[in-house]
Amino acid sequence: MSLDTVCLQEVEEARSRLRPSIRKTPLVPLNNGETDSQTKIFLKLENLHPIGSFKIRGACNAVELLPKAKLQSGVYTASAGNFSQGLAWNAQRLGVPCEIIVPEHAPRAKLEPTERLGGKVTRVAYDRWWQVIMEHQYEDASGTFIHPVCDRAVIAGNGTIGLEILEDLQEVDSIIVPYGGGGLSSGIALTVKAIRPQTKVYAVEVDTAAPLSAALAAGKPVPCSYTPTFVDGMGSKSVLDEMWPLVSKVLDGSIVVSLEDIANAVRLLAERNHVIAEGAGAAAVAAALTGRAGEGNIVCIISGGNIDIDVLINILQGKTP
């Protein structure tokens, strides 16, 4: 079944599955020292989950939907880091094996917690990792493959963030979401627009890897340049073909920001808000501060806080890694 048919009912059912294990995260105002009454920026703190990332939601919904017989054989995925932790956390909770295929540049800040949670980590070259993402399989792994993006259950689990936002801020004008593969942004967008159609949902991308911006300009997924940076939770060589019908339908555009913009946002969140965000987690704030998401009530998804300590130190010292 096509991913662009994921519906609000699936998200609401996911909310019920997640409730025993996953806590609702807070929505708090951004303290940036400005008092512009036309724009109020809020932070949806997904970095406060046990694994430090929203990825725990989709992984939880996906494993809860697996038949017990399949679940006992274990699960595996391909992830640059945060989904690996989400799947490993849920696999450990249920007592089943878990393997993670990761690209060679994946940060230790995300891999070490995955291993502590019992996940088996297998490093491969980036192109081989991307092949696993595209083909939904890795011949040397056992168990059920759970795609970190192109999976109805994962998208619906991500959509529960949208339900929580509307519970806390009914009159939300715009939501900005970091764009990795599109599972988070589309899940939130389809949920929010089903309840409040006038709310705009924007992706944010970094200019070193902005496949959605390129696809929107071309009207279809196209190859784009990809440079690995400290913003490891976003970007790829192209929009996934499976995701294009959904993201092109529910997202209102892409806001592209620079590495410097994101480093400044990481610093602002740490110094003014006492929030530790990884590069992708701070990107939505960087986008909101450009003014390109409009005025009114703007929610920034702080998608994760798993940042390498050395990178964070460099940023706090005023540098852009």
mmCIF file of N, CA and C in Angstrom, residues 115-165:
data_model
loop_
_atom_site.group_PDB
_atom_site.id
_atom_site.type_symbol
_atom_site.label_atom_id
_atom_site.label_comp_id
_atom_site.label_asym_id
_atom_site.label_seq_id
_atom_site.Cartn_x
_atom_site.Cartn_y
_atom_site.Cartn_z
ATOM 1 N N GLU A 115 24.951 0.201 21.213
ATOM 2 C CA GLU A 115 25.608 -1.024 21.670
ATOM 3 C C GLU A 115 25.306 -1.295 23.143
ATOM 4 N N ARG A 116 25.227 -0.242 23.950
ATOM 5 C CA ARG A 116 24.885 -0.437 25.373
ATOM 6 C C ARG A 116 23.474 -1.004 25.522
ATOM 7 N N LEU A 117 22.608 -0.684 24.559
ATOM 8 C CA LEU A 117 21.243 -1.203 24.592
ATOM 9 C C LEU A 117 21.142 -2.614 24.014
ATOM 10 N N GLY A 118 22.277 -3.188 23.622
ATOM 11 C CA GLY A 118 22.292 -4.555 23.119
ATOM 12 C C GLY A 118 22.229 -4.682 21.620
ATOM 13 N N GLY A 119 22.266 -3.566 20.896
ATOM 14 C CA GLY A 119 22.239 -3.624 19.440
ATOM 15 C C GLY A 119 23.590 -4.032 18.867
ATOM 16 N N LYS A 120 23.574 -4.892 17.878
ATOM 17 C CA LYS A 120 24.793 -5.286 17.167
ATOM 18 C C LYS A 120 25.011 -4.316 16.013
ATOM 19 N N VAL A 121 26.146 -3.613 16.000
ATOM 20 C CA VAL A 121 26.416 -2.586 14.999
ATOM 21 C C VAL A 121 27.335 -3.127 13.909
ATOM 22 N N THR A 122 26.919 -2.971 12.664
ATOM 23 C CA THR A 122 27.729 -3.379 11.504
ATOM 24 C C THR A 122 27.990 -2.147 10.645
ATOM 25 N N ARG A 123 29.263 -1.756 10.510
ATOM 26 C CA ARG A 123 29.631 -0.597 9.702
ATOM 27 C C ARG A 123 29.851 -1.007 8.252
ATOM 28 N N VAL A 124 29.340 -0.187 7.333
ATOM 29 C CA VAL A 124 29.561 -0.407 5.901
ATOM 30 C C VAL A 124 29.840 0.942 5.247
ATOM 31 N N ALA A 125 30.338 0.921 4.020
ATOM 32 C CA ALA A 125 30.556 2.158 3.278
ATOM 33 C C ALA A 125 29.213 2.854 3.047
ATOM 34 N N TYR A 126 29.270 4.186 2.924
ATOM 35 C CA TYR A 126 28.027 4.951 2.786
ATOM 36 C C TYR A 126 27.191 4.444 1.617
ATOM 37 N N ASP A 127 27.798 4.183 0.469
ATOM 38 C CA ASP A 127 27.039 3.740 -0.702
ATOM 39 C C ASP A 127 26.358 2.399 -0.455
ATOM 40 N N ARG A 128 27.032 1.509 0.281
ATOM 41 C CA ARG A 128 26.427 0.208 0.604
ATOM 42 C C ARG A 128 25.264 0.407 1.581
ATOM 43 N N TRP A 129 25.460 1.301 2.526
ATOM 44 C CA TRP A 129 24.390 1.616 3.488
ATOM 45 C C TRP A 129 23.186 2.188 2.760
ATOM 46 N N TRP A 130 23.406 3.083 1.826
ATOM 47 C CA TRP A 130 22.316 3.684 1.061
ATOM 48 C C TRP A 130 21.593 2.623 0.231
ATOM 49 N N GLN A 131 22.331 1.624 -0.239
ATOM 50 C CA GLN A 131 21.714 0.524 -0.978
ATOM 51 C C GLN A 131 20.748 -0.250 -0.087
ATOM 52 N N VAL A 132 21.123 -0.469 1.177
ATOM 53 C CA VAL A 132 20.240 -1.146 2.123
ATOM 54 C C VAL A 132 18.968 -0.323 2.323
ATOM 55 N N ILE A 133 19.131 0.996 2.445
ATOM 56 C CA ILE A 133 17.983 1.885 2.597
ATOM 57 C C ILE A 133 17.050 1.749 1.387
ATOM 58 N N MET A 134 17.629 1.701 0.208
ATOM 59 C CA MET A 134 16.839 1.647 -1.018
ATOM 60 C C MET A 134 16.174 0.279 -1.219
ATOM 61 N N GLU A 135 16.881 -0.788 -0.846
ATOM 62 C CA GLU A 135 16.392 -2.149 -1.122
ATOM 63 C C GLU A 135 15.633 -2.779 0.048
ATOM 64 N N HIS A 136 15.680 -2.172 1.222
ATOM 65 C CA HIS A 136 14.970 -2.680 2.401
ATOM 66 C C HIS A 136 15.484 -4.053 2.837
ATOM 67 N N GLN A 137 16.760 -4.314 2.615
ATOM 68 C CA GLN A 137 17.295 -5.604 3.056
ATOM 69 C C GLN A 137 18.823 -5.582 3.078
ATOM 70 N N TYR A 138 19.358 -6.480 3.907
ATOM 71 C CA TYR A 138 20.803 -6.680 3.979
ATOM 72 C C TYR A 138 21.005 -8.179 4.136
ATOM 73 N N GLU A 139 21.604 -8.785 3.128
ATOM 74 C CA GLU A 139 21.604 -10.250 3.041
ATOM 75 C C GLU A 139 22.284 -10.946 4.222
ATOM 76 N N ASP A 140 23.200 -10.265 4.909
ATOM 77 C CA ASP A 140 23.921 -10.904 6.004
ATOM 78 C C ASP A 140 23.238 -10.735 7.356
ATOM 79 N N ALA A 141 22.097 -10.065 7.394
ATOM 80 C CA ALA A 141 21.374 -9.868 8.647
ATOM 81 C C ALA A 141 20.207 -10.844 8.736
ATOM 82 N N SER A 142 19.764 -11.107 9.947
ATOM 83 C CA SER A 142 18.616 -11.984 10.151
ATOM 84 C C SER A 142 17.516 -11.221 10.882
ATOM 85 N N GLY A 143 16.305 -11.744 10.796
ATOM 86 C CA GLY A 143 15.180 -11.088 11.437
ATOM 87 C C GLY A 143 14.392 -10.239 10.455
ATOM 88 N N THR A 144 13.530 -9.392 10.974
ATOM 89 C CA THR A 144 12.666 -8.539 10.172
ATOM 90 C C THR A 144 13.289 -7.158 9.997
ATOM 91 N N PHE A 145 13.371 -6.707 8.747
ATOM 92 C CA PHE A 145 13.912 -5.376 8.477
ATOM 93 C C PHE A 145 12.840 -4.330 8.748
ATOM 94 N N ILE A 146 13.190 -3.316 9.527
ATOM 95 C CA ILE A 146 12.294 -2.185 9.776
ATOM 96 C C ILE A 146 12.939 -0.939 9.202
ATOM 97 N N HIS A 147 12.324 -0.401 8.181
ATOM 98 C CA HIS A 147 12.883 0.768 7.510
ATOM 99 C C HIS A 147 12.740 1.996 8.417
ATOM 100 N N PRO A 148 13.792 2.803 8.544
ATOM 101 C CA PRO A 148 13.725 3.970 9.436
ATOM 102 C C PRO A 148 12.824 5.084 8.915
ATOM 103 N N VAL A 149 12.439 5.016 7.641
ATOM 104 C CA VAL A 149 11.635 6.078 7.027
ATOM 105 C C VAL A 149 10.412 5.513 6.309
ATOM 106 N N CYS A 150 10.637 4.644 5.316
ATOM 107 C CA CYS A 150 9.573 4.167 4.436
ATOM 108 C C CYS A 150 8.807 3.011 5.058
ATOM 109 N N ASP A 151 8.073 3.297 6.102
ATOM 110 C CA ASP A 151 7.328 2.285 6.832
ATOM 111 C C ASP A 151 6.091 2.964 7.412
ATOM 112 N N ARG A 152 4.925 2.449 7.118
ATOM 113 C CA ARG A 152 3.680 3.079 7.578
ATOM 114 C C ARG A 152 3.652 3.209 9.095
ATOM 115 N N ALA A 153 4.103 2.165 9.784
ATOM 116 C CA ALA A 153 4.071 2.177 11.243
ATOM 117 C C ALA A 153 5.014 3.229 11.809
ATOM 118 N N VAL A 154 6.179 3.386 11.183
ATOM 119 C CA VAL A 154 7.148 4.381 11.629
ATOM 120 C C VAL A 154 6.598 5.789 11.407
ATOM 121 N N ILE A 155 6.018 6.028 10.232
ATOM 122 C CA ILE A 155 5.450 7.339 9.929
ATOM 123 C C ILE A 155 4.311 7.670 10.884
ATOM 124 N N ALA A 156 3.450 6.693 11.152
ATOM 125 C CA ALA A 156 2.342 6.919 12.075
ATOM 126 C C ALA A 156 2.847 7.198 13.490
ATOM 127 N N GLY A 157 3.895 6.476 13.904
ATOM 128 C CA GLY A 157 4.473 6.743 15.219
ATOM 129 C C GLY A 157 5.019 8.149 15.313
ATOM 130 N N ASN A 158 5.687 8.604 14.249
ATOM 131 C CA ASN A 158 6.190 9.980 14.220
ATOM 132 C C ASN A 158 5.043 10.990 14.279
ATOM 133 N N GLY A 159 3.931 10.631 13.665
ATOM 134 C CA GLY A 159 2.786 11.534 13.624
ATOM 135 C C GLY A 159 2.204 11.847 14.986
ATOM 136 N N THR A 160 2.483 11.005 15.980
ATOM 137 C CA THR A 160 1.966 11.277 17.326
ATOM 138 C C THR A 160 2.509 12.587 17.883
ATOM 139 N N ILE A 161 3.641 13.049 17.372
ATOM 140 C CA ILE A 161 4.174 14.355 17.770
ATOM 141 C C ILE A 161 3.185 15.449 17.384
ATOM 142 N N GLY A 162 2.580 15.321 16.193
ATOM 143 C CA GLY A 162 1.593 16.296 15.748
ATOM 144 C C GLY A 162 0.391 16.364 16.667
ATOM 145 N N LEU A 163 -0.080 15.201 17.129
ATOM 146 C CA LEU A 163 -1.200 15.188 18.068
ATOM 147 C C LEU A 163 -0.853 15.940 19.350
ATOM 148 N N GLU A 164 0.351 15.730 19.852
ATOM 149 C CA GLU A 164 0.769 16.380 21.094
ATOM 150 C C GLU A 164 0.891 17.893 20.921
ATOM 151 N N ILE A 165 1.412 18.324 19.765
ATOM 152 C CA ILE A 165 1.538 19.759 19.515
ATOM 153 C C ILE A 165 0.165 20.427 19.548
#
